[in-house]
Amino acid sequence: MSSAHYQALEPQTSDEDNEDIERRSHHPRCTATASAPSSMVRKGGVGRRRCLLPLVGGALCFIAFCYLTLSGETRSALGLGGSTEDSEEESHHGLDSIHFRPLNESLHICSENLEDHRQFLQDKPRSDYGQLPVIYFVTPTYPRREQIPELTRLAHTLLHIPRLHWLVADDQEKCNNFIDTLLNRFGIPFTHLMSPMPSKFRNEKPAPRGVANRRAALQYLRQHNLTNGVLYFGDDDNTYDLQLFSEIRNTQRVSMFPVGLIADYGVSGPVVRKGKVVAFLDSWVAGRRWPVDMAGFAVNLEYMAQYPYVNMPYKPGYEEDLFLRSIGLKMDMIEPRGNNCTDILVWHTQTKSKKLGMIRLESKYLDDRSNLGALLLNLKLMGVASTTENEGRNALISKNGKEKPHSIILS
Ligand code: UDP
Ligand code: MN
């Protein structure tokens, strides 16, 4: 998701996850109170009530108490001033994650094939790669005219990559058999899961695109106790250099790298000095501590497993930032990749979207006298085009440069 396309939003209050984050990011001192286990997350809970205490004297005492009693690590994790930059870099288990709830998504597995049916990868037998950590490549996708072509193109990149498990996380209500068949054909180990965006978000502008399904994928990893390997969020429309996969495969905690074609600058990525990430270049900051694109980082699963409240809230534009906060990221943990973040190994390409094609043909001609019946049925199943009996102009069928009546060619 390109966060850079969105304007900064007022925090939403309808969603509980967002609310937690709102509290954390705008009332850091209150979160210190709310971090007591019993008052962690509930709406109108102890933390909030304490926050609202109008007693200025009490608040001042509390702030002083925070400063005197919290460790430097805790203070910096809460953004409570002091020499934040240095102390922040020392901390490895910030309290960021503490304000999230464990994920509890509607998650349905449509189909799954955990066996790798590919014999050779990059001209070597598959067995040559047996020891490599697995890359869990999470692709949120949703039904529209371009879905099958996007997944096909992406599959042809992933076909080159050994030890990869493709989590295709579908934002739709029903399993699409066409996609199952397609995924099976590629021979890449995959899980096709379905997790639609909750209806309350559908009409929001901007809507949280690809969040429900990424959350479902996170939950899948957690439920299957997959703590070995590397997680990468790869949208269905981006363009991936094969080198990217070698770069992220040995991620220890969180690796980062620039993404091309992001918003106004045409790029978003870390600023690196002396081999360390020190800041970020991105044309839309909007208060984000981690102003990076979803395609600009990878996460080690063993590292992520230490954070039970891993989350990606339904807050458009802030998904990356809040996800990375939920896994306690600190600047000094970031591993720059791609020649110290000088190469572009992933591009935020976008496919021009068009509405469903409509082809006017009488159904009596859509039988096996020609290919058109089967072809148009396939296109319908793929969500690309539909037929109609009576809307618009008759479908153009031509021969020798001349339009012919359907009856002549198809009867
Ligand atoms: N996506 C989704 N549901 C939606 C819209 C988008 O699952 O309603 C997926 C989409 O297939 C893509 C990712 O979320 O993999 C990001 O969406 P998109 O590419 O449209 O946004 P961009 O990042 O290009 O702005
Ligand atoms: Mn995209």
CSV table of C-alpha atoms and ligand atoms in Angstrom, one decimal:
chain,number,residue,atom,x,y,z
A,1,MET,CA,0.0,0.0,0.0
A,2,SER,CA,1.5,3.3,-0.9
A,3,SER,CA,0.9,5.4,2.1
A,4,ALA,CA,2.2,8.3,0.3
A,5,HIS,CA,-1.0,8.7,-1.6
A,6,TYR,CA,-3.0,9.5,1.4
A,7,GLN,CA,-3.5,12.7,3.3
A,8,ALA,CA,-3.0,12.6,7.1
A,9,LEU,CA,-6.2,11.5,8.6
A,10,GLU,CA,-7.9,12.3,11.8
A,11,PRO,CA,-7.5,9.2,13.9
A,12,GLN,CA,-10.6,7.0,13.6
A,13,THR,CA,-12.4,6.3,16.7
A,14,SER,CA,-14.7,3.5,15.5
A,15,ASP,CA,-12.1,0.8,15.3
A,16,GLU,CA,-10.6,-0.5,18.6
A,17,ASP,CA,-7.1,-1.0,17.2
A,18,ASN,CA,-7.0,2.5,15.9
A,19,GLU,CA,-8.1,3.7,19.2
A,20,ASP,CA,-5.3,2.1,20.9
A,21,ILE,CA,-2.9,3.6,18.6
A,22,GLU,CA,-4.5,7.0,18.8
A,23,ARG,CA,-4.1,6.9,22.5
A,24,ARG,CA,-0.5,5.8,22.3
A,25,SER,CA,0.6,8.3,19.7
A,26,HIS,CA,-1.2,11.3,21.0
A,27,HIS,CA,-1.2,10.7,24.7
A,28,PRO,CA,2.2,9.1,25.4
A,29,ARG,CA,2.0,9.8,29.1
A,30,CYS,CA,-1.4,8.1,29.4
A,31,THR,CA,-0.1,5.0,27.7
A,32,ALA,CA,2.3,4.7,30.5
A,33,THR,CA,-0.6,4.3,32.8
A,34,ALA,CA,-2.6,2.2,30.4
A,35,SER,CA,0.3,-0.3,30.0
A,36,ALA,CA,-0.8,-2.0,33.2
A,37,PRO,CA,-2.1,-5.3,32.0
A,38,SER,CA,-5.7,-4.9,33.2
A,39,SER,CA,-6.2,-1.5,31.5
A,40,MET,CA,-4.5,-2.2,28.2
A,41,VAL,CA,-7.1,-2.0,25.5
A,42,ARG,CA,-10.7,-1.5,26.4
A,43,LYS,CA,-12.6,1.5,25.3
A,44,GLY,CA,-13.3,3.7,28.2
A,45,GLY,CA,-10.9,1.7,30.3
A,46,VAL,CA,-8.8,2.7,33.2
A,47,GLY,CA,-6.1,4.3,31.1
A,48,ARG,CA,-8.5,6.6,29.4
A,49,ARG,CA,-10.3,7.7,32.5
A,50,ARG,CA,-7.0,8.5,34.2
A,51,CYS,CA,-6.1,10.4,31.1
A,52,LEU,CA,-9.1,12.6,31.5
A,53,LEU,CA,-8.5,13.5,35.1
A,54,PRO,CA,-8.8,17.2,35.1
A,55,LEU,CA,-6.5,17.6,38.1
A,56,VAL,CA,-3.5,19.4,36.7
A,57,GLY,CA,-1.5,18.9,39.9
A,58,GLY,CA,-2.1,15.2,39.7
A,59,ALA,CA,-1.0,15.1,36.1
A,60,LEU,CA,2.2,17.0,36.8
A,61,CYS,CA,2.9,14.6,39.7
A,62,PHE,CA,2.3,11.7,37.4
A,63,ILE,CA,4.7,13.1,34.7
A,64,ALA,CA,7.3,13.6,37.3
A,65,PHE,CA,6.8,10.1,38.5
A,66,CYS,CA,7.2,8.8,35.0
A,67,TYR,CA,10.5,10.5,34.6
A,68,LEU,CA,11.8,9.4,37.9
A,69,THR,CA,10.7,5.8,37.8
A,70,LEU,CA,10.7,4.6,34.2
A,71,SER,CA,13.9,3.2,32.8
A,72,GLY,CA,15.6,5.1,30.0
A,73,GLU,CA,14.5,2.3,27.6
A,74,THR,CA,10.9,2.6,28.6
A,75,ARG,CA,10.9,6.3,28.4
A,76,SER,CA,12.3,6.3,24.9
A,77,ALA,CA,9.9,3.6,23.8
A,78,LEU,CA,7.1,5.8,24.9
A,79,GLY,CA,8.6,8.9,23.2
A,80,LEU,CA,9.0,10.6,26.5
A,81,GLY,CA,11.8,12.9,25.6
A,82,GLY,CA,15.3,12.8,27.1
A,83,SER,CA,18.0,11.8,24.6
A,84,THR,CA,15.4,9.9,22.7
A,85,GLU,CA,17.5,9.2,19.7
A,86,ASP,CA,20.3,7.4,21.4
A,87,SER,CA,18.3,5.7,24.1
A,88,GLU,CA,15.7,4.6,21.5
A,89,GLU,CA,18.5,2.9,19.6
A,90,GLU,CA,19.5,0.9,22.6
A,91,SER,CA,16.1,-0.4,23.3
A,92,HIS,CA,15.0,-3.7,21.9
A,93,HIS,CA,11.7,-4.5,23.5
A,94,GLY,CA,9.9,-1.2,23.5
A,95,LEU,CA,6.4,-1.0,24.9
A,96,ASP,CA,4.9,-0.2,21.5
A,97,SER,CA,3.4,-3.6,21.0
A,98,ILE,CA,1.8,-3.8,24.4
A,99,HIS,CA,-1.3,-1.7,23.3
A,100,PHE,CA,-2.4,-4.1,20.6
A,101,ARG,CA,-4.7,-7.0,20.9
A,102,PRO,CA,-3.9,-10.4,19.4
A,103,LEU,CA,-5.4,-10.7,15.9
A,104,ASN,CA,-8.7,-12.4,15.7
A,105,GLU,CA,-9.6,-12.4,12.0
A,106,SER,CA,-12.2,-14.2,9.9
A,107,LEU,CA,-9.8,-16.5,8.1
A,108,HIS,CA,-10.8,-19.2,5.7
A,109,ILE,CA,-8.4,-21.4,3.7
A,110,CYS,CA,-9.7,-21.9,0.2
A,111,SER,CA,-6.9,-24.2,-0.9
A,112,GLU,CA,-3.4,-25.0,-0.1
A,113,ASN,CA,-0.4,-26.9,-1.5
A,114,LEU,CA,2.6,-27.1,0.7
A,115,GLU,CA,4.7,-29.2,-1.7
A,116,ASP,CA,7.0,-27.6,-4.1
A,117,HIS,CA,6.3,-29.2,-7.5
A,118,ARG,CA,9.1,-27.3,-9.3
A,119,GLN,CA,12.1,-29.5,-10.3
A,120,PHE,CA,14.6,-26.9,-11.2
A,121,LEU,CA,15.0,-23.3,-10.0
A,122,GLN,CA,17.5,-21.0,-11.7
A,123,ASP,CA,18.9,-24.1,-13.5
A,124,LYS,CA,19.6,-26.0,-10.3
A,125,PRO,CA,17.7,-28.9,-8.8
A,126,ARG,CA,15.4,-27.9,-6.1
A,127,SER,CA,17.3,-30.0,-3.5
A,128,ASP,CA,20.3,-27.6,-3.8
A,129,TYR,CA,18.3,-25.0,-1.9
A,130,GLY,CA,17.1,-27.2,0.9
A,131,GLN,CA,18.8,-25.3,3.7
A,132,LEU,CA,17.6,-21.8,2.9
A,133,PRO,CA,15.2,-20.0,5.2
A,134,VAL,CA,11.7,-19.9,3.7
A,135,ILE,CA,10.3,-16.6,2.4
A,136,TYR,CA,6.6,-16.1,3.3
A,137,PHE,CA,5.5,-13.9,0.5
A,138,VAL,CA,2.1,-12.3,1.5
A,139,THR,CA,0.1,-11.0,-1.4
A,140,PRO,CA,-3.1,-9.2,-0.7
A,141,THR,CA,-5.4,-9.3,-3.7
A,142,TYR,CA,-9.0,-8.6,-4.6
A,143,PRO,CA,-11.4,-9.3,-7.4
A,144,ARG,CA,-11.3,-6.9,-10.4
A,145,ARG,CA,-10.6,-7.2,-14.1
A,146,GLU,CA,-6.9,-7.1,-13.6
A,147,GLN,CA,-6.6,-9.7,-10.8
A,148,ILE,CA,-5.8,-12.8,-12.8
A,149,PRO,CA,-3.2,-11.1,-15.1
A,150,GLU,CA,-1.5,-9.5,-12.0
A,151,LEU,CA,-1.3,-12.9,-10.2
A,152,THR,CA,0.0,-14.6,-13.4
A,153,ARG,CA,2.7,-12.0,-13.8
A,154,LEU,CA,3.7,-12.1,-10.2
A,155,ALA,CA,3.7,-16.0,-10.3
A,156,HIS,CA,6.2,-15.8,-13.1
A,157,THR,CA,8.5,-13.9,-10.9
A,158,LEU,CA,8.0,-16.1,-7.9
A,159,LEU,CA,8.6,-19.2,-10.1
A,160,HIS,CA,12.3,-18.4,-10.0
A,161,ILE,CA,12.5,-18.3,-6.3
A,162,PRO,CA,13.4,-21.3,-4.2
A,163,ARG,CA,12.0,-21.9,-0.7
A,164,LEU,CA,9.1,-19.6,-1.0
A,165,HIS,CA,5.6,-20.0,0.4
A,166,TRP,CA,3.1,-17.8,-1.4
A,167,LEU,CA,0.3,-16.6,0.9
A,168,VAL,CA,-2.3,-15.3,-1.5
A,169,ALA,CA,-4.7,-13.4,0.8
A,170,ASP,CA,-7.9,-12.7,-1.1
A,171,ASP,CA,-10.2,-9.8,-0.2
A,172,GLN,CA,-13.4,-11.5,-1.2
A,173,GLU,CA,-16.4,-13.2,0.3
A,174,LYS,CA,-16.2,-16.5,-1.6
A,175,CYS,CA,-13.3,-18.7,-2.7
A,176,ASN,CA,-12.6,-18.3,-6.3
A,177,ASN,CA,-11.9,-21.7,-7.9
A,178,PHE,CA,-10.3,-20.2,-10.9
A,179,ILE,CA,-7.6,-18.8,-8.7
A,180,ASP,CA,-7.1,-22.1,-6.9
A,181,THR,CA,-6.6,-23.9,-10.2
A,182,LEU,CA,-4.2,-21.2,-11.4
A,183,LEU,CA,-2.1,-21.4,-8.2
A,184,ASN,CA,-2.0,-25.2,-8.4
A,185,ARG,CA,-0.7,-25.0,-11.9
A,186,PHE,CA,2.4,-23.0,-11.0
A,187,GLY,CA,3.8,-25.6,-8.6
A,188,ILE,CA,4.9,-23.0,-6.0
A,189,PRO,CA,3.9,-23.9,-2.5
A,190,PHE,CA,0.9,-21.7,-1.7
A,191,THR,CA,-2.0,-21.0,0.6
A,192,HIS,CA,-5.0,-19.3,-0.8
A,193,LEU,CA,-6.9,-17.7,2.0
A,194,MET,CA,-9.9,-15.6,2.0
A,195,SER,CA,-10.5,-12.7,4.3
A,196,PRO,CA,-12.8,-9.9,3.1
A,197,MET,CA,-12.5,-6.3,4.2
A,198,PRO,CA,-15.1,-5.7,6.9
A,199,SER,CA,-18.1,-4.0,5.3
A,200,LYS,CA,-17.9,-1.0,7.6
A,201,PHE,CA,-14.7,0.0,5.8
A,202,ARG,CA,-15.8,-0.7,2.2
A,203,ASN,CA,-17.2,2.8,1.6
A,204,GLU,CA,-14.6,4.8,3.4
A,205,LYS,CA,-12.4,7.1,1.4
A,206,PRO,CA,-9.6,6.2,1.4
A,207,ALA,CA,-10.5,2.6,2.4
A,208,PRO,CA,-7.9,0.4,4.2
A,209,ARG,CA,-6.9,-1.5,1.1
A,210,GLY,CA,-5.4,-4.9,1.7
A,211,VAL,CA,-5.5,-4.7,5.4
A,212,ALA,CA,-8.0,-7.4,6.4
A,213,ASN,CA,-6.2,-9.9,4.2
A,214,ARG,CA,-2.7,-9.0,5.4
A,215,ARG,CA,-4.0,-9.4,8.9
A,216,ALA,CA,-5.4,-12.8,8.1
A,217,ALA,CA,-2.0,-13.8,6.7
A,218,LEU,CA,-0.3,-12.7,9.9
A,219,GLN,CA,-2.8,-14.7,11.8
A,220,TYR,CA,-2.1,-17.7,9.6
A,221,LEU,CA,1.6,-17.5,10.4
A,222,ARG,CA,0.8,-17.2,14.1
A,223,GLN,CA,-1.7,-20.1,14.1
A,224,HIS,CA,0.6,-22.4,12.3
A,225,ASN,CA,3.5,-21.4,14.5
A,226,LEU,CA,5.6,-20.5,11.6
A,227,THR,CA,8.6,-18.9,13.3
A,228,ASN,CA,11.3,-19.9,10.9
A,229,GLY,CA,11.8,-17.8,7.9
A,230,VAL,CA,11.1,-14.3,6.6
A,231,LEU,CA,7.9,-12.4,6.0
A,232,TYR,CA,7.5,-10.0,3.1
A,233,PHE,CA,4.4,-8.2,2.0
A,234,GLY,CA,4.3,-8.2,-1.8
A,235,ASP,CA,1.3,-6.6,-3.4
A,236,ASP,CA,0.0,-8.2,-6.6
A,237,ASP,CA,0.8,-5.2,-8.8
A,238,ASN,CA,4.4,-4.4,-7.9
A,239,THR,CA,7.5,-5.4,-9.9
A,240,TYR,CA,10.1,-7.5,-8.1
A,241,ASP,CA,13.7,-7.9,-9.1
A,242,LEU,CA,14.9,-11.5,-8.5
A,243,GLN,CA,17.8,-10.0,-6.5
A,244,LEU,CA,15.3,-8.8,-3.9
A,245,PHE,CA,14.7,-12.3,-2.7
A,246,SER,CA,18.4,-13.0,-2.0
A,247,GLU,CA,18.6,-9.7,-0.2
A,248,ILE,CA,15.7,-10.3,2.2
A,249,ARG,CA,16.2,-14.1,2.8
A,250,ASN,CA,18.8,-13.6,5.6
A,251,THR,CA,16.9,-10.9,7.4
A,252,GLN,CA,17.8,-11.2,11.1
A,253,ARG,CA,15.1,-8.9,12.5
A,254,VAL,CA,13.9,-6.2,10.0
A,255,SER,CA,15.6,-5.4,6.7
A,256,MET,CA,14.8,-2.3,4.6
A,257,PHE,CA,15.5,-1.1,1.1
A,258,PRO,CA,14.2,1.6,-1.2
A,259,VAL,CA,11.0,1.2,-3.3
A,260,GLY,CA,10.9,2.8,-6.7
A,261,LEU,CA,8.0,4.8,-8.2
A,262,ILE,CA,6.5,5.9,-4.8
A,263,ALA,CA,4.5,9.2,-4.9
A,264,ASP,CA,6.1,12.5,-5.7
A,265,TYR,CA,9.8,11.6,-5.3
A,266,GLY,CA,9.5,8.4,-7.4
A,267,VAL,CA,11.1,6.7,-4.4
A,268,SER,CA,10.8,6.0,-0.7
A,269,GLY,CA,13.5,4.5,1.4
A,270,PRO,CA,16.0,4.6,4.2
A,271,VAL,CA,18.8,7.2,4.5
A,272,VAL,CA,22.0,5.2,5.3
A,273,ARG,CA,25.2,6.6,6.9
A,274,LYS,CA,28.2,4.4,7.6
A,275,GLY,CA,26.2,1.3,7.0
A,276,LYS,CA,23.4,2.2,9.4
A,277,VAL,CA,19.9,3.5,8.7
A,278,VAL,CA,19.6,6.9,10.3
A,279,ALA,CA,16.4,8.4,8.7
A,280,PHE,CA,14.0,8.1,5.8
A,281,LEU,CA,13.4,9.8,2.5
A,282,ASP,CA,9.6,9.8,1.6
A,283,SER,CA,7.5,12.7,0.4
A,284,TRP,CA,4.7,12.0,2.9
A,285,VAL,CA,5.8,11.9,6.5
A,286,ALA,CA,2.5,12.7,8.4
A,287,GLY,CA,4.0,11.9,11.7
A,288,ARG,CA,5.0,8.4,10.8
A,289,ARG,CA,8.0,7.1,12.7
A,290,TRP,CA,8.6,4.6,9.9
A,291,PRO,CA,7.6,6.3,6.7
A,292,VAL,CA,8.2,3.4,4.4
A,293,ASP,CA,6.2,1.5,1.8
A,294,MET,CA,4.8,-2.0,2.5
A,295,ALA,CA,7.2,-3.4,-0.1
A,296,GLY,CA,10.2,-1.7,1.5
A,297,PHE,CA,10.9,-4.1,4.4
A,298,ALA,CA,11.1,-7.8,5.4
A,299,VAL,CA,10.8,-9.3,8.9
A,300,ASN,CA,12.3,-12.3,10.5
A,301,LEU,CA,9.6,-14.6,11.8
A,302,GLU,CA,11.4,-15.7,14.9
A,303,TYR,CA,11.9,-12.0,15.8
A,304,MET,CA,8.2,-11.2,15.1
A,305,ALA,CA,7.1,-14.2,17.2
A,306,GLN,CA,8.3,-12.3,20.3
A,307,TYR,CA,5.5,-9.8,19.8
A,308,PRO,CA,2.2,-11.4,20.5
A,309,TYR,CA,0.3,-8.2,19.6
A,310,VAL,CA,1.6,-7.9,16.1
A,311,ASN,CA,-1.0,-5.9,14.2
A,312,MET,CA,-1.8,-3.9,11.2
A,313,PRO,CA,-4.6,-1.5,12.0
A,314,TYR,CA,-7.3,-0.4,9.6
A,315,LYS,CA,-5.8,3.1,9.3
A,316,PRO,CA,-5.1,4.0,5.6
A,317,GLY,CA,-1.6,5.4,5.1
A,318,TYR,CA,-0.4,4.2,8.5
A,319,GLU,CA,-0.4,0.5,8.0
A,320,GLU,CA,3.4,0.1,7.6
A,321,ASP,CA,4.2,2.5,10.5
A,322,LEU,CA,1.8,0.9,13.0
A,323,PHE,CA,2.8,-2.7,11.9
A,324,LEU,CA,6.5,-1.9,12.5
A,325,ARG,CA,5.7,-0.3,15.8
A,326,SER,CA,3.7,-3.4,16.8
A,327,ILE,CA,6.8,-5.4,16.5
A,328,GLY,CA,8.9,-3.0,18.5
A,329,LEU,CA,11.2,-1.8,15.8
A,330,LYS,CA,14.1,0.4,16.7
A,331,MET,CA,16.3,2.3,14.3
A,332,ASP,CA,19.5,0.4,15.1
A,333,MET,CA,17.8,-2.9,14.3
A,334,ILE,CA,17.2,-2.1,10.7
A,335,GLU,CA,19.4,-4.0,8.3
A,336,PRO,CA,19.9,-1.9,5.1
A,337,ARG,CA,19.8,-4.0,1.9
A,338,GLY,CA,20.4,-3.5,-1.8
A,339,ASN,CA,23.9,-2.1,-1.7
A,340,ASN,CA,23.3,0.0,1.4
A,341,CYS,CA,19.9,1.1,0.0
A,342,THR,CA,21.3,2.4,-3.3
A,343,ASP,CA,19.7,-0.2,-5.6
A,344,ILE,CA,16.0,-0.4,-6.4
A,345,LEU,CA,14.9,-4.0,-6.2
A,346,VAL,CA,11.2,-3.4,-6.1
A,347,TRP,CA,8.9,-1.0,-8.0
A,348,HIS,CA,5.5,0.3,-6.9
A,349,THR,CA,4.1,-0.2,-10.4
A,350,GLN,CA,0.3,0.3,-10.7
A,351,THR,CA,-1.9,-1.2,-13.3
A,352,LYS,CA,-4.5,0.9,-15.0
A,353,SER,CA,-7.8,-0.2,-13.9
A,354,LYS,CA,-10.9,-0.5,-16.1
A,355,LYS,CA,-14.4,-1.7,-15.5
A,356,LEU,CA,-15.6,-5.1,-16.6
A,357,GLY,CA,-15.8,-5.7,-20.4
A,358,MET,CA,-19.3,-6.2,-21.8
A,359,ILE,CA,-19.8,-8.2,-24.9
A,360,ARG,CA,-23.2,-8.4,-26.6
A,361,LEU,CA,-23.9,-11.8,-28.1
A,362,GLU,CA,-27.0,-13.9,-28.1
A,363,SER,CA,-26.6,-16.9,-25.8
A,364,LYS,CA,-27.7,-19.3,-28.5
A,365,TYR,CA,-24.4,-18.8,-30.2
A,366,LEU,CA,-22.4,-19.5,-27.0
A,367,ASP,CA,-22.3,-23.3,-27.5
A,368,ASP,CA,-19.6,-25.6,-28.8
A,369,ARG,CA,-20.0,-24.6,-32.5
A,370,SER,CA,-17.2,-22.1,-31.8
A,371,ASN,CA,-14.6,-21.3,-29.2
A,372,LEU,CA,-16.5,-18.3,-28.0
A,373,GLY,CA,-18.8,-20.0,-25.5
A,374,ALA,CA,-15.9,-21.5,-23.6
A,375,LEU,CA,-13.7,-18.4,-24.0
A,376,LEU,CA,-16.3,-16.0,-22.7
A,377,LEU,CA,-17.2,-18.3,-19.8
A,378,ASN,CA,-13.5,-18.3,-18.8
A,379,LEU,CA,-13.4,-14.5,-19.0
A,380,LYS,CA,-16.5,-14.4,-16.8
A,381,LEU,CA,-14.9,-16.7,-14.2
A,382,MET,CA,-11.8,-14.5,-14.2
A,383,GLY,CA,-13.8,-11.4,-13.6
A,384,VAL,CA,-12.6,-9.9,-16.9
A,385,ALA,CA,-15.7,-9.7,-19.1
A,386,SER,CA,-19.3,-10.5,-19.2
A,387,THR,CA,-21.8,-11.2,-22.0
A,388,THR,CA,-25.1,-9.6,-22.5
A,389,GLU,CA,-28.0,-10.4,-24.7
A,390,ASN,CA,-29.4,-6.9,-25.3
A,391,GLU,CA,-27.2,-4.1,-23.9
A,392,GLY,CA,-25.2,-1.8,-26.1
A,393,ARG,CA,-23.9,-2.6,-29.6
A,394,ASN,CA,-23.7,-6.0,-31.0
A,395,ALA,CA,-20.3,-7.6,-30.6
A,396,LEU,CA,-18.1,-6.9,-33.6
A,397,ILE,CA,-17.2,-10.0,-35.5
A,398,SER,CA,-15.3,-9.4,-38.7
A,399,LYS,CA,-13.7,-11.2,-41.6
A,400,ASN,CA,-11.5,-9.8,-44.4
A,401,GLY,CA,-11.8,-6.4,-42.7
A,402,LYS,CA,-15.6,-6.4,-42.9
A,403,GLU,CA,-18.1,-6.7,-40.0
A,404,LYS,CA,-20.2,-9.9,-40.4
A,405,PRO,CA,-23.6,-10.8,-38.8
A,406,HIS,CA,-23.2,-13.3,-36.0
A,407,SER,CA,-25.5,-15.7,-37.7
A,408,ILE,CA,-23.1,-16.0,-40.6
A,409,ILE,CA,-20.1,-16.9,-38.6
A,410,LEU,CA,-21.6,-18.6,-35.6
A,411,SER,CA,-24.5,-20.7,-36.8
B,1,UDP,N1,-6.2,-4.7,-2.3
B,1,UDP,C1,-7.1,-5.4,-1.6
B,1,UDP,N2,-8.4,-5.0,-1.4
B,1,UDP,C2,-8.8,-3.8,-1.9
B,1,UDP,C3,-7.8,-3.0,-2.6
B,1,UDP,C4,-6.5,-3.4,-2.7
B,1,UDP,O1,-6.8,-6.5,-1.2
B,1,UDP,O2,-9.9,-3.4,-1.8
B,1,UDP,C5,-4.8,-5.2,-2.4
B,1,UDP,C6,-4.2,-5.0,-3.9
B,1,UDP,O3,-4.5,-6.2,-4.6
B,1,UDP,C7,-2.8,-4.8,-3.6
B,1,UDP,C8,-2.7,-4.1,-2.2
B,1,UDP,O4,-4.0,-4.4,-1.6
B,1,UDP,O5,-2.0,-6.0,-3.5
B,1,UDP,C9,-2.6,-2.6,-2.3
B,1,UDP,O6,-3.6,-2.1,-3.1
B,1,UDP,P1,-3.3,-1.2,-4.4
B,1,UDP,O7,-2.3,-1.8,-5.2
B,1,UDP,O8,-4.6,-0.9,-5.1
B,1,UDP,O9,-2.8,0.2,-3.7
B,1,UDP,P2,-1.5,1.0,-4.0
B,1,UDP,O10,-0.5,0.5,-3.1
B,1,UDP,O11,-1.1,0.8,-5.4
B,1,UDP,O12,-1.9,2.4,-3.8
B,2,MN,MN,-0.4,-1.2,-5.9
